Amino acid sequence: MSKAQAANLRIQQLVQELRAHDYRYYVLDDPTISDQQYDALYRELGELEREHPQWRLPDSPTARVGGKPRSALRTLKHHSRMISLDNTYSQTELLEFMRRVEQGLHSGSEVEYCLEPKLDGGSVEILYRDGQLAGGTTRGDGESGEDIIDNLRTIRSLPLTIEDKRPLTLRAEVVIYRRDLEAINEERAEQGEAPFANPRNAASGSLRMLDPRIVAKRRLRAFIYQVLEGPSIAPTHAATLDYVATLGLPTHGKHRVCKDSKELEAALNELNALRAEYPYEIDGAVVKVNAFAQQQILGETAKFPRWAIAYKFGAERAETRVMDIIVQVGRTGALTPVAVLEPVPLAGTTVSRASLHNADHIETLDIRLGDRVVIEKAGEIIPQVVSVDTQARSGEPRRFVMPTRCPVCDTPVEKRGEEVALRCPNPACPAVIKGAIFHFSRRFAMDIDQLGFVLIEQLVDQGLVRDVADLYELSVESLSKLERMADKSARNVVSAIAASKERTFDRLLTGLGIEHIGQVAAKQLAEEAHSLEAFLGWDEPTARTRVAGIAGFGPKMIESVAAYLTDHKSRALLQRLQAFGVSRAQPVHVGVEGPLSGNSVCVTGVLSKKREDVHELIRQAGGTVHDKVKQGTTYLLAGEKVGKAKTDAAKKVGAQVITEEQFEALRSGRVVASAGTLKK
């Protein structure tokens, strides 16, 4: 056997071996080798393929990650509409659903139900054509989604090839395991990035990233929950899930067929009891009529299928003890109390801290040091303290008292007007400076990706940086002296800071954190001033006049901008930034005509897209963006986790609350936007 033939044989062996290990790790969750051993095999395969590219297989494990980042995601139409499920938290309503199903079928028909866990991740459509992984899209607006095939190829639980050559269109949920999310969040914390709030946000956000190489590091997993060609494969939903599993496609394997309400109730209770043992988050169960023929008879409404329903579990709770209450100081100087808890397992993670919001929240619940408390985790990483067991107290536990002096710089704290929060008024407070620099460096502001919070702490603590302008004086030499900062890392930081000079003026205004000026207002202000040089040229009367003419700017915003421009320290900071060549002029915004012309939208809650991307979609459709609900706001686009105060504010000013699906219909022109109403 020649050397080339031996290499070809070894490549084929390694491909088969790595595929088997991928299946055991990502599908069966039962690895038989260590990560180091896997990496060694992967490196060997890569080296052989580079030496003998003619033998590289198209479905090699090394083909999963590669290529340059894309500049944007294109939109593709779904094979068929991805509709939502009606949902309930009540077993009584679940029984009513079953009654409607039986009423909608032929008299005397026997009905089986398939119950499966409702995975909490991002829904996708996946295409296999001629046995090859050929396409994939996000859920999008249900009619179409974004093309994410390059990102799906990085998911090692999805085989690149299958034996079935028929066209298969699959629906799947992409999730992140709890243990993987913890590792990701630890890494993000070390880099000074905000942790993902929950696995759903992490999975959905990862799916839409433009660089597949970063996606590959997230260890996403996909679980097939629907086969659109199901009726041609098997007569029931459960049977199709069993079939695709034989092809090596990943399914959760937790589905269970129930013949009546008694079996369904038992299956629900069992699933709820075991949910914490699953490696991924579930927030309920999906109940489907099992037979496809019966699904066809039942059909669907304009919104939901009549043959399926989602049963949501209540928020998970646990009891623990408050060991201490500490106070953190943010970039605005606000003091936030945090409960240090006796570690307790909750929803598959160990919880040791909970935010207490402010002193009023502590007083309302009467939380004292040493108290037994109930904490609740409703999908978020950081839990909430929901109640206190006052009966478990012994003696007179010590009440917590908010400090009268800043715990970081010892400056007397103060309240502003009717605000609940206490604040440190010292702009030189190290905590305020660190928070301000971190905010300045965030992706939505100046996007200095090498500048993590750990590094910021070192820079401030060692006196190298006292404000954001000092960043532009850092050198490789000064950075190299810091702990754990090699020469290459120092060069990367300096390079990232230099690159931030090219950000547009609105990004700079956002990064400066001017009070009451968020991302939307910063963009409007930048369009009015156009450049940092022109902005510095405004005196107080000019500032008030110019800002008052910006749509949606109220008295507080006008006063805030005027005060910032007349403060000598703020002006000195702006002048230093100008001297360093920071910030390009703002591109002139040309208004466009579109389906949302004459309408304004305020965006709130957790959405499937990044907030700034949604803002851009609104502008592209001719609409304007409001950073908060106010007079003139036409729509409040509400995602998940929206507070009642926001929706009440919308009702007060006559703005209509709409879902993401309704927003997509508006901006695409499928319905007419007019004075806050939706018209076909």
XYZ file of C-alpha atoms in Angstrom:
680
model
C 0.000 0.000 0.000
C 1.390 3.392 -1.023
C 1.714 6.319 1.393
C -1.158 8.149 -0.344
C -3.418 5.081 -0.138
C -2.605 4.697 3.548
C -3.499 8.336 4.103
C -6.802 7.866 2.271
C -7.665 4.841 4.401
C -6.719 6.655 7.618
C -8.852 9.682 6.641
C -11.870 7.414 6.106
C -11.249 5.704 9.461
C -10.944 9.031 11.298
C -14.114 10.417 9.683
C -16.108 7.372 10.762
C -14.607 7.407 14.244
C -15.244 11.126 14.795
C -18.824 10.803 13.502
C -19.424 8.024 16.015
C -17.964 10.112 18.847
C -20.074 13.121 17.802
C -23.198 10.953 17.913
C -22.357 9.556 21.343
C -21.527 12.991 22.779
C -24.155 15.227 21.188
C -27.069 12.830 20.676
C -26.696 10.084 23.295
C -24.892 12.358 25.786
C -22.683 9.355 26.576
C -19.092 10.089 25.442
C -16.520 7.311 25.550
C -13.376 9.441 25.110
C -12.145 12.676 26.679
C -12.210 16.064 24.955
C -8.430 15.934 24.670
C -8.547 12.557 22.918
C -11.249 13.826 20.546
C -9.224 16.948 19.757
C -6.170 14.826 18.978
C -8.144 12.739 16.444
C -9.640 15.915 14.947
C -6.190 17.506 14.541
C -4.826 14.360 12.932
C -7.685 14.350 10.416
C -7.158 18.040 9.625
C -3.445 17.557 9.028
C -4.018 14.573 6.727
C -6.664 16.473 4.742
C -4.304 19.428 4.279
C -1.565 17.095 3.033
C -3.983 15.142 0.787
C -6.875 17.485 -0.143
C -7.985 15.081 -2.893
C -9.124 12.608 -0.211
C -11.108 15.119 1.861
C -14.755 13.992 2.109
C -17.536 16.597 1.672
C -19.157 15.505 4.944
C -15.917 15.391 6.935
C -16.205 16.636 10.546
C -13.688 19.355 9.598
C -16.192 20.695 7.023
C -18.510 21.841 9.803
C -16.597 25.022 10.571
C -14.959 27.285 8.060
C -15.378 30.198 5.738
C -15.359 33.877 6.422
C -18.035 35.688 8.446
C -20.986 36.898 6.390
C -21.952 40.538 6.192
C -25.678 39.789 6.606
C -28.237 36.980 6.764
C -30.557 36.619 3.775
C -34.238 35.785 4.186
C -35.772 32.595 2.769
C -39.385 31.446 2.624
C -40.328 28.426 4.752
C -41.464 25.164 3.202
C -44.776 25.772 5.002
C -45.888 28.269 7.630
C -44.386 27.791 11.101
C -47.391 28.472 13.301
C -47.437 29.018 17.031
C -49.171 26.824 19.576
C -51.992 27.868 21.849
C -50.887 27.445 25.457
C -52.288 26.920 28.919
C -51.123 26.612 32.521
C -54.284 24.788 33.600
C -55.038 21.071 33.503
C -58.723 22.020 33.334
C -58.042 23.880 30.082
C -56.031 20.903 28.847
C -59.076 18.684 29.402
C -61.140 21.257 27.507
C -58.672 20.989 24.617
C -59.137 17.218 24.591
C -62.922 17.686 24.600
C -62.701 19.997 21.569
C -60.489 17.481 19.753
C -62.918 14.617 20.309
C -65.850 16.829 19.333
C -64.093 17.810 16.097
C -63.510 14.197 15.039
C -65.983 11.591 13.910
C -68.251 10.295 16.629
C -66.732 7.362 18.483
C -63.187 7.962 17.157
C -60.423 6.834 19.465
C -57.752 9.473 19.989
C -54.142 9.008 21.024
C -52.049 11.926 22.203
C -48.298 12.300 21.964
C -46.770 14.234 24.855
C -43.227 15.592 24.637
C -41.136 18.173 26.500
C -41.406 21.785 25.335
C -37.757 22.675 24.847
C -36.757 26.264 25.596
C -34.521 27.323 22.721
C -34.752 28.615 19.157
C -37.003 26.990 16.547
C -35.549 26.280 13.104
C -36.478 24.626 9.820
C -33.919 22.117 8.482
C -33.789 20.681 4.957
C -32.213 17.415 3.820
C -32.104 16.898 0.065
C -30.735 13.755 -1.576
C -29.414 12.707 1.821
C -27.442 15.938 2.350
C -27.940 18.706 4.913
C -28.987 21.342 2.377
C -30.655 24.272 4.118
C -31.954 25.806 7.297
C -33.723 28.932 8.498
C -34.759 30.608 11.745
C -38.429 30.801 12.667
C -38.587 34.461 11.644
C -42.144 35.690 11.158
C -43.503 32.199 10.539
C -43.708 32.712 6.775
C -39.982 33.141 6.192
C -36.777 33.121 8.199
C -33.104 33.927 7.984
C -30.734 31.569 6.202
C -28.521 29.963 8.874
C -27.272 26.844 7.081
C -23.608 27.689 7.808
C -24.395 27.911 11.521
C -26.449 24.703 11.479
C -23.479 22.858 9.986
C -21.554 23.619 13.185
C -24.081 21.629 15.260
C -22.409 18.257 15.633
C -25.610 16.452 16.580
C -26.924 17.148 13.054
C -25.451 14.650 10.561
C -24.234 16.207 7.315
C -25.498 13.142 5.434
C -28.271 10.613 6.092
C -29.250 7.382 4.328
C -32.770 8.497 3.367
C -32.535 10.213 -0.047
C -36.103 11.552 0.001
C -36.626 15.298 0.518
C -37.039 15.808 4.271
C -38.168 19.054 5.841
C -37.775 19.050 9.595
C -38.608 21.372 12.436
C -36.196 21.391 15.351
C -35.438 23.257 18.548
C -31.856 24.414 18.980
C -30.785 24.501 22.630
C -27.730 24.962 24.810
C -27.095 22.578 27.678
C -26.979 24.168 31.125
C -23.390 23.096 31.701
C -22.307 24.592 28.380
C -24.129 27.850 29.127
C -22.358 28.108 32.481
C -18.990 27.709 30.732
C -19.951 30.316 28.105
C -21.070 32.780 30.773
C -17.885 32.255 32.787
C -15.856 33.047 29.683
C -18.016 36.109 28.933
C -17.575 37.332 32.515
C -13.786 36.994 32.228
C -13.940 39.085 29.050
C -16.169 41.644 30.756
C -19.233 40.786 28.648
C -22.736 40.519 30.070
C -23.797 36.896 30.677
C -26.665 35.431 28.680
C -29.869 35.814 30.707
C -31.109 32.310 29.857
C -30.427 29.356 27.525
C -33.151 30.489 25.119
C -31.478 33.862 24.523
C -28.087 32.201 24.165
C -29.349 29.669 21.592
C -31.408 32.162 19.561
C -28.647 34.760 19.575
C -26.028 32.216 18.549
C -28.106 30.991 15.615
C -28.142 34.471 14.090
C -24.421 35.197 14.431
C -22.595 36.056 11.215
C -19.403 34.120 12.039
C -19.881 30.304 12.096
C -16.497 29.903 13.785
C -17.856 31.609 16.898
C -21.107 29.636 16.702
C -19.102 26.396 16.709
C -17.713 27.271 20.140
C -21.221 27.512 21.636
C -21.894 23.746 21.496
C -25.429 24.129 20.230
C -27.627 21.050 19.999
C -30.672 20.433 17.834
C -33.632 18.163 18.567
C -36.105 17.278 15.820
C -39.710 17.710 16.950
C -41.619 17.565 13.650
C -41.277 15.943 10.226
C -43.375 17.747 7.626
C -43.374 14.696 5.345
C -44.553 12.617 8.313
C -47.734 11.180 6.727
C -45.688 9.672 3.876
C -43.306 8.039 6.366
C -45.583 6.730 9.107
C -49.208 7.191 10.223
C -48.393 8.911 13.531
C -46.233 11.709 14.885
C -44.539 9.435 17.432
C -43.619 6.927 14.726
C -41.963 9.617 12.575
C -39.816 10.733 15.530
C -38.786 7.117 16.047
C -37.975 6.789 12.335
C -35.763 9.883 12.022
C -33.878 8.731 15.125
C -32.905 5.556 13.197
C -31.310 7.837 10.563
C -29.005 9.276 13.212
C -30.986 12.495 13.467
C -31.249 13.857 17.016
C -34.571 13.692 18.848
C -35.163 14.280 22.539
C -36.454 10.714 22.855
C -38.824 11.784 25.657
C -42.113 11.546 23.748
C -44.821 9.377 25.195
C -48.117 8.192 23.692
C -51.168 8.547 25.983
C -54.618 7.076 25.383
C -56.687 9.120 27.818
C -56.657 12.033 30.244
C -55.484 9.845 33.124
C -52.360 8.718 31.246
C -51.775 12.274 30.033
C -51.966 13.696 33.564
C -49.531 11.054 34.842
C -47.104 11.793 31.988
C -47.285 15.543 32.680
C -46.581 15.083 36.378
C -43.672 12.757 35.627
C -42.191 15.211 33.111
C -42.502 18.099 35.569
C -40.851 16.075 38.340
C -37.904 15.143 36.109
C -37.379 18.496 34.367
C -34.464 19.544 36.612
C -32.634 16.318 35.697
C -32.629 17.123 31.972
C -29.403 18.750 30.761
C -31.407 21.439 28.909
C -34.191 23.811 29.904
C -37.830 22.874 29.328
C -40.718 25.145 30.235
C -43.615 22.771 29.753
C -44.980 20.041 27.535
C -46.467 19.877 24.046
C -49.531 17.694 23.592
C -50.381 16.640 20.012
C -52.998 14.422 18.452
C -50.805 11.520 17.400
C -52.499 10.348 14.166
C -51.784 12.505 11.100
C -55.165 11.615 9.570
C -56.912 13.067 12.618
C -54.661 16.161 12.556
C -55.787 16.718 8.965
C -59.461 16.527 9.940
C -59.028 18.968 12.825
C -57.077 21.533 10.802
C -56.059 24.875 12.258
C -57.382 28.315 13.092
C -55.847 31.531 11.774
C -53.366 31.384 14.659
C -53.067 27.854 16.075
C -53.440 24.199 15.065
C -56.545 22.605 16.596
C -54.634 19.368 17.159
C -51.879 20.618 19.481
C -51.445 22.698 22.612
C -48.545 23.764 24.835
C -48.930 23.121 28.551
C -46.678 25.510 30.502
C -45.203 24.574 33.866
C -45.118 27.168 36.616
C -41.873 28.882 37.594
C -39.475 26.709 39.582
C -38.907 27.653 43.187
C -36.544 26.712 45.977
C -36.055 27.651 49.601
C -32.740 28.888 50.958
C -31.245 31.261 53.494
C -30.011 34.850 53.128
C -26.432 34.736 54.412
C -25.593 38.357 53.673
C -26.670 41.401 51.668
C -24.007 43.302 49.763
C -24.271 46.503 47.745
C -22.976 46.997 44.212
C -22.387 50.387 42.547
C -23.145 50.870 38.844
C -21.963 53.353 36.220
C -24.695 55.868 37.111
C -23.726 55.627 40.776
C -26.896 53.696 41.651
C -26.531 51.370 44.658
C -28.078 47.941 44.149
C -28.461 45.463 47.047
C -27.712 41.813 46.255
C -28.632 38.843 48.455
C -25.833 36.345 49.084
C -27.652 33.034 49.471
C -26.854 29.669 50.952
C -26.195 27.774 47.676
C -29.266 25.856 46.537
C -29.984 23.796 43.401
C -32.684 25.361 41.231
C -33.679 24.544 37.647
C -30.515 22.550 37.097
C -28.073 25.182 38.368
C -26.677 26.136 41.767
C -27.953 29.551 42.829
C -25.975 31.644 45.312
C -27.097 35.232 44.581
C -30.297 37.145 43.890
C -30.877 40.786 43.021
C -32.946 42.711 45.567
C -33.480 45.736 43.270
C -33.586 48.493 45.890
C -34.264 49.300 49.558
C -38.031 49.569 48.973
C -38.134 45.997 47.652
C -36.299 44.749 50.760
C -38.681 46.651 53.020
C -41.801 45.463 51.175
C -40.822 41.806 51.603
C -39.280 42.502 55.046
C -36.109 40.576 54.152
C -33.666 40.246 57.047
C -30.235 38.690 57.396
C -30.518 34.981 58.123
C -34.104 34.719 56.807
C -35.408 31.641 55.059
C -36.642 32.848 51.668
C -38.313 31.382 48.592
C -36.583 32.194 45.318
C -38.124 31.812 41.894
C -36.463 31.277 38.565
C -38.862 31.938 35.711
C -36.532 31.406 32.769
C -33.872 33.895 33.869
C -30.383 33.121 35.153
C -30.704 35.553 38.090
C -33.563 34.461 40.373
C -35.954 36.637 42.323
C -36.749 36.509 46.030
C -40.550 36.132 46.082
C -41.348 35.557 49.749
C -39.919 35.334 53.258
C -40.729 32.652 55.835
C -41.138 34.900 58.885
C -42.292 31.929 60.978
C -38.825 30.353 60.673
C -37.152 33.290 62.407
C -35.550 32.763 65.782
C -34.970 35.807 67.951
C -34.871 39.148 66.200
C -32.866 38.833 62.951
C -30.931 41.933 61.964
C -32.553 44.266 59.461
C -30.537 45.386 56.480
C -29.900 49.105 56.248
C -28.719 50.722 53.012
C -25.381 52.474 53.511
C -25.251 56.224 53.902
C -21.838 56.309 52.242
C -20.677 54.701 49.001
C -19.193 51.254 49.806
C -16.492 51.841 47.176
C -15.296 55.459 47.608
C -16.905 56.415 50.960
C -18.712 59.453 49.497
C -22.064 60.288 51.171
C -24.882 58.869 49.031
C -27.890 60.896 47.922
C -31.337 60.622 46.364
C -32.429 62.487 43.252
C -35.910 63.939 43.564
C -38.504 61.182 43.914
C -36.167 58.381 42.794
C -36.155 55.225 44.923
C -32.486 54.529 44.207
C -29.613 55.850 46.286
C -26.651 57.099 44.275
C -22.983 57.832 44.755
C -22.581 61.386 43.391
C -18.808 61.107 43.032
C -17.890 60.953 39.307
C -14.392 59.837 40.336
C -15.697 56.780 42.212
C -13.759 53.760 40.868
C -16.991 51.748 40.511
C -18.631 54.536 38.488
C -15.545 54.888 36.286
C -15.333 51.130 35.672
C -19.033 50.962 34.824
C -18.770 53.956 32.481
C -15.783 52.478 30.622
C -17.465 49.094 30.341
C -20.612 50.770 28.942
C -18.465 52.780 26.497
C -16.858 49.581 25.205
C -20.078 47.595 24.699
C -21.064 46.241 21.298
C -23.976 48.672 20.920
C -21.665 51.625 21.705
C -17.975 51.782 20.702
C -17.649 48.001 20.326
C -14.155 47.506 21.783
C -14.312 43.712 21.850
C -10.938 43.115 23.534
C -11.769 45.297 26.530
C -13.350 43.035 29.154
C -14.397 44.004 32.673
C -11.473 42.192 34.313
C -9.031 44.247 32.250
C -10.992 47.449 32.939
C -10.709 46.782 36.689
C -6.930 46.465 36.381
C -6.639 49.615 34.289
C -8.637 51.702 36.782
C -7.144 50.169 39.933
C -3.605 50.839 38.687
C -4.406 54.401 37.656
C -3.808 53.852 33.935
C -7.345 54.938 33.012
C -9.489 57.582 34.751
C -12.044 58.154 31.985
C -12.882 56.842 28.506
C -10.512 59.278 26.783
C -7.567 57.713 28.628
C -8.177 54.503 26.671
C -6.767 56.168 23.556
C -3.452 56.859 25.314
C -2.821 53.220 26.229
C 0.206 51.602 24.636
C 1.384 48.037 24.164
C 4.200 48.765 26.603
C 1.882 49.992 29.404
C -0.561 47.130 28.919
C 2.153 44.452 28.836
C 3.013 45.246 32.447
C -0.433 44.140 33.627
C -1.045 40.723 35.148
C -1.767 37.978 32.579
C -1.290 40.388 29.670
C 1.076 38.990 27.044
C 2.511 41.141 24.273
C 0.119 39.723 21.658
C -2.917 40.364 23.882
C -1.743 43.916 24.534
C -1.423 44.546 20.790
C -4.948 43.192 20.229
C -6.352 45.564 22.864
C -4.559 48.600 21.433
C -5.702 47.625 17.935
C -9.348 47.233 19.071
C -9.289 50.626 20.803
C -7.814 52.256 17.689
C -10.493 50.650 15.508
C -13.213 52.151 17.707
C -12.238 55.627 16.490
C -14.097 54.790 13.277
C -17.473 54.355 15.000
C -20.116 56.865 13.951
C -21.125 59.798 16.156
C -24.317 58.119 17.441
C -22.247 55.210 18.787
C -20.029 57.690 20.648
C -23.062 59.478 22.134
C -24.470 56.111 23.227
C -21.156 55.166 24.827
C -20.927 58.434 26.756
C -24.046 57.431 28.691
C -25.626 60.904 28.809
C -28.580 60.727 31.205
C -31.931 60.002 29.471
C -30.150 59.490 26.111
C -30.382 55.853 25.035
C -29.480 54.271 21.689
C -32.494 55.621 19.820
C -32.174 59.155 21.189
C -28.408 59.099 20.547
C -29.034 58.337 16.872
C -31.550 61.198 16.598
C -29.188 63.589 18.380
C -26.285 62.551 16.153
C -28.353 63.154 13.023
C -29.183 66.648 14.317
C -25.585 67.569 15.262
C -23.925 65.454 12.537
C -20.446 65.474 14.118
C -18.559 65.784 17.397
C -17.009 69.051 16.197
C -20.432 70.585 15.505
C -21.817 69.265 18.801
C -19.000 70.988 20.694
C -19.891 74.182 18.863
C -23.321 74.360 20.493
C -23.660 76.810 23.369
C -26.480 76.342 25.897
C -29.184 78.339 24.032
C -28.298 76.625 20.749
C -28.354 73.200 22.409
C -31.791 73.786 23.891
C -33.192 75.075 20.600
C -31.723 72.298 18.446
C -32.624 69.480 20.828
C -36.163 70.802 21.354
C -36.722 70.388 17.619
C -35.982 66.642 17.674
C -39.151 64.551 17.512
C -39.902 62.844 20.810
C -37.378 64.781 22.933
C -39.076 65.928 26.131
C -38.013 68.450 28.792
C -35.838 66.002 30.734
C -33.889 65.005 27.621
C -33.439 68.637 26.552
C -32.208 69.582 30.026
C -29.851 66.577 30.161
C -28.128 67.396 26.846
C -27.845 71.089 27.715
C -26.405 70.279 31.145
C -23.885 67.839 29.649
C -22.658 70.394 27.114
C -22.287 73.144 29.711
C -20.456 70.981 32.249
C -16.757 71.847 31.993
C -15.614 68.267 32.750
C -17.877 66.825 30.060
C -16.668 69.373 27.515
C -13.050 68.644 28.403
C -13.700 64.925 27.840
C -15.307 65.592 24.450
C -12.420 67.844 23.430
C -9.880 65.150 24.323
C -11.835 62.561 22.320
C -11.915 64.971 19.385
C -8.150 65.491 19.648
C -7.631 61.713 19.498
C -9.676 61.588 16.270
C -12.547 59.608 17.806
C -15.850 59.314 15.897
C -16.743 59.693 12.242
C -19.483 62.121 11.246
C -23.016 60.738 11.281
C -24.317 59.707 7.837
C -27.216 61.850 6.715
C -30.442 59.952 7.285
C -32.711 59.981 4.263
C -36.314 59.246 5.171
C -37.876 56.404 3.197
C -41.454 55.714 2.254
C -42.735 52.352 3.363
C -45.479 50.387 5.109
C -44.700 52.109 8.442
C -44.505 55.690 7.119
C -46.152 58.077 9.574
C -45.986 55.520 12.399
C -43.644 55.280 15.367
C -42.695 52.138 17.260
C -41.307 51.597 20.738
C -39.591 48.221 21.201
C -39.505 46.363 24.510
C -39.039 42.871 25.950
C -37.060 39.837 24.750
C -37.227 39.465 20.959
C -35.921 36.936 18.442
C -33.725 39.648 16.898
C -31.247 42.110 18.377
C -32.894 45.341 19.485
C -30.795 47.495 17.132
C -31.666 45.200 14.195
C -35.382 45.672 14.913
C -34.878 49.444 15.054
C -33.260 49.321 11.620
C -36.148 47.248 10.225
C -38.569 49.902 11.474
C -36.596 52.670 9.758
C -36.283 50.661 6.532
C -40.077 50.369 6.490
C -40.420 54.149 6.800
C -41.246 54.253 10.515
C -39.601 56.090 13.365
C -38.300 54.617 16.606
C -39.216 55.820 20.077
C -36.948 54.816 22.936
C -39.913 54.873 25.336
C -43.688 55.027 25.128
C -44.837 58.641 24.814
C -47.382 60.840 23.083
C -47.168 60.062 19.384
C -46.083 56.434 19.816
C -48.218 54.368 17.440
C -47.189 50.849 18.418
C -45.494 49.125 21.352
C -43.708 46.071 19.924
C -43.708 43.750 22.940
C -41.551 40.639 23.101
C -41.359 38.323 26.107
C -40.875 39.471 29.726
C -42.665 42.819 29.293
C -43.664 44.645 32.447
C -47.233 45.808 33.038
C -46.029 49.408 33.394
C -44.990 49.464 29.718
C -48.288 48.103 28.418
C -50.259 50.419 30.727
C -48.249 53.371 29.382
C -49.103 52.285 25.827
C -52.811 52.180 26.596
C -52.617 55.595 28.246
C -51.241 57.284 25.108
C -53.359 55.221 22.695
C -50.519 53.072 21.331
C -51.396 49.548 20.226
C -49.458 46.655 21.773
C -48.340 44.258 19.024
C -46.431 40.980 18.850
C -43.385 40.252 16.711
C -45.587 38.352 14.276
C -47.892 41.374 13.903
C -44.893 43.660 13.465
C -43.560 41.487 10.634
C -46.973 41.661 8.966
C -46.945 45.465 9.309
C -43.457 46.087 7.975
C -43.916 43.664 5.082
C -47.158 45.409 4.093
C -49.349 42.312 4.571
C -51.541 44.483 6.788
C -51.869 48.266 6.757
C -50.437 50.374 9.577
C -52.829 53.189 10.303
C -53.333 55.170 13.498
C -52.491 52.232 15.695
C -54.849 49.746 14.053
C -54.131 46.652 12.018
C -56.072 46.503 8.760
C -56.023 43.736 6.210
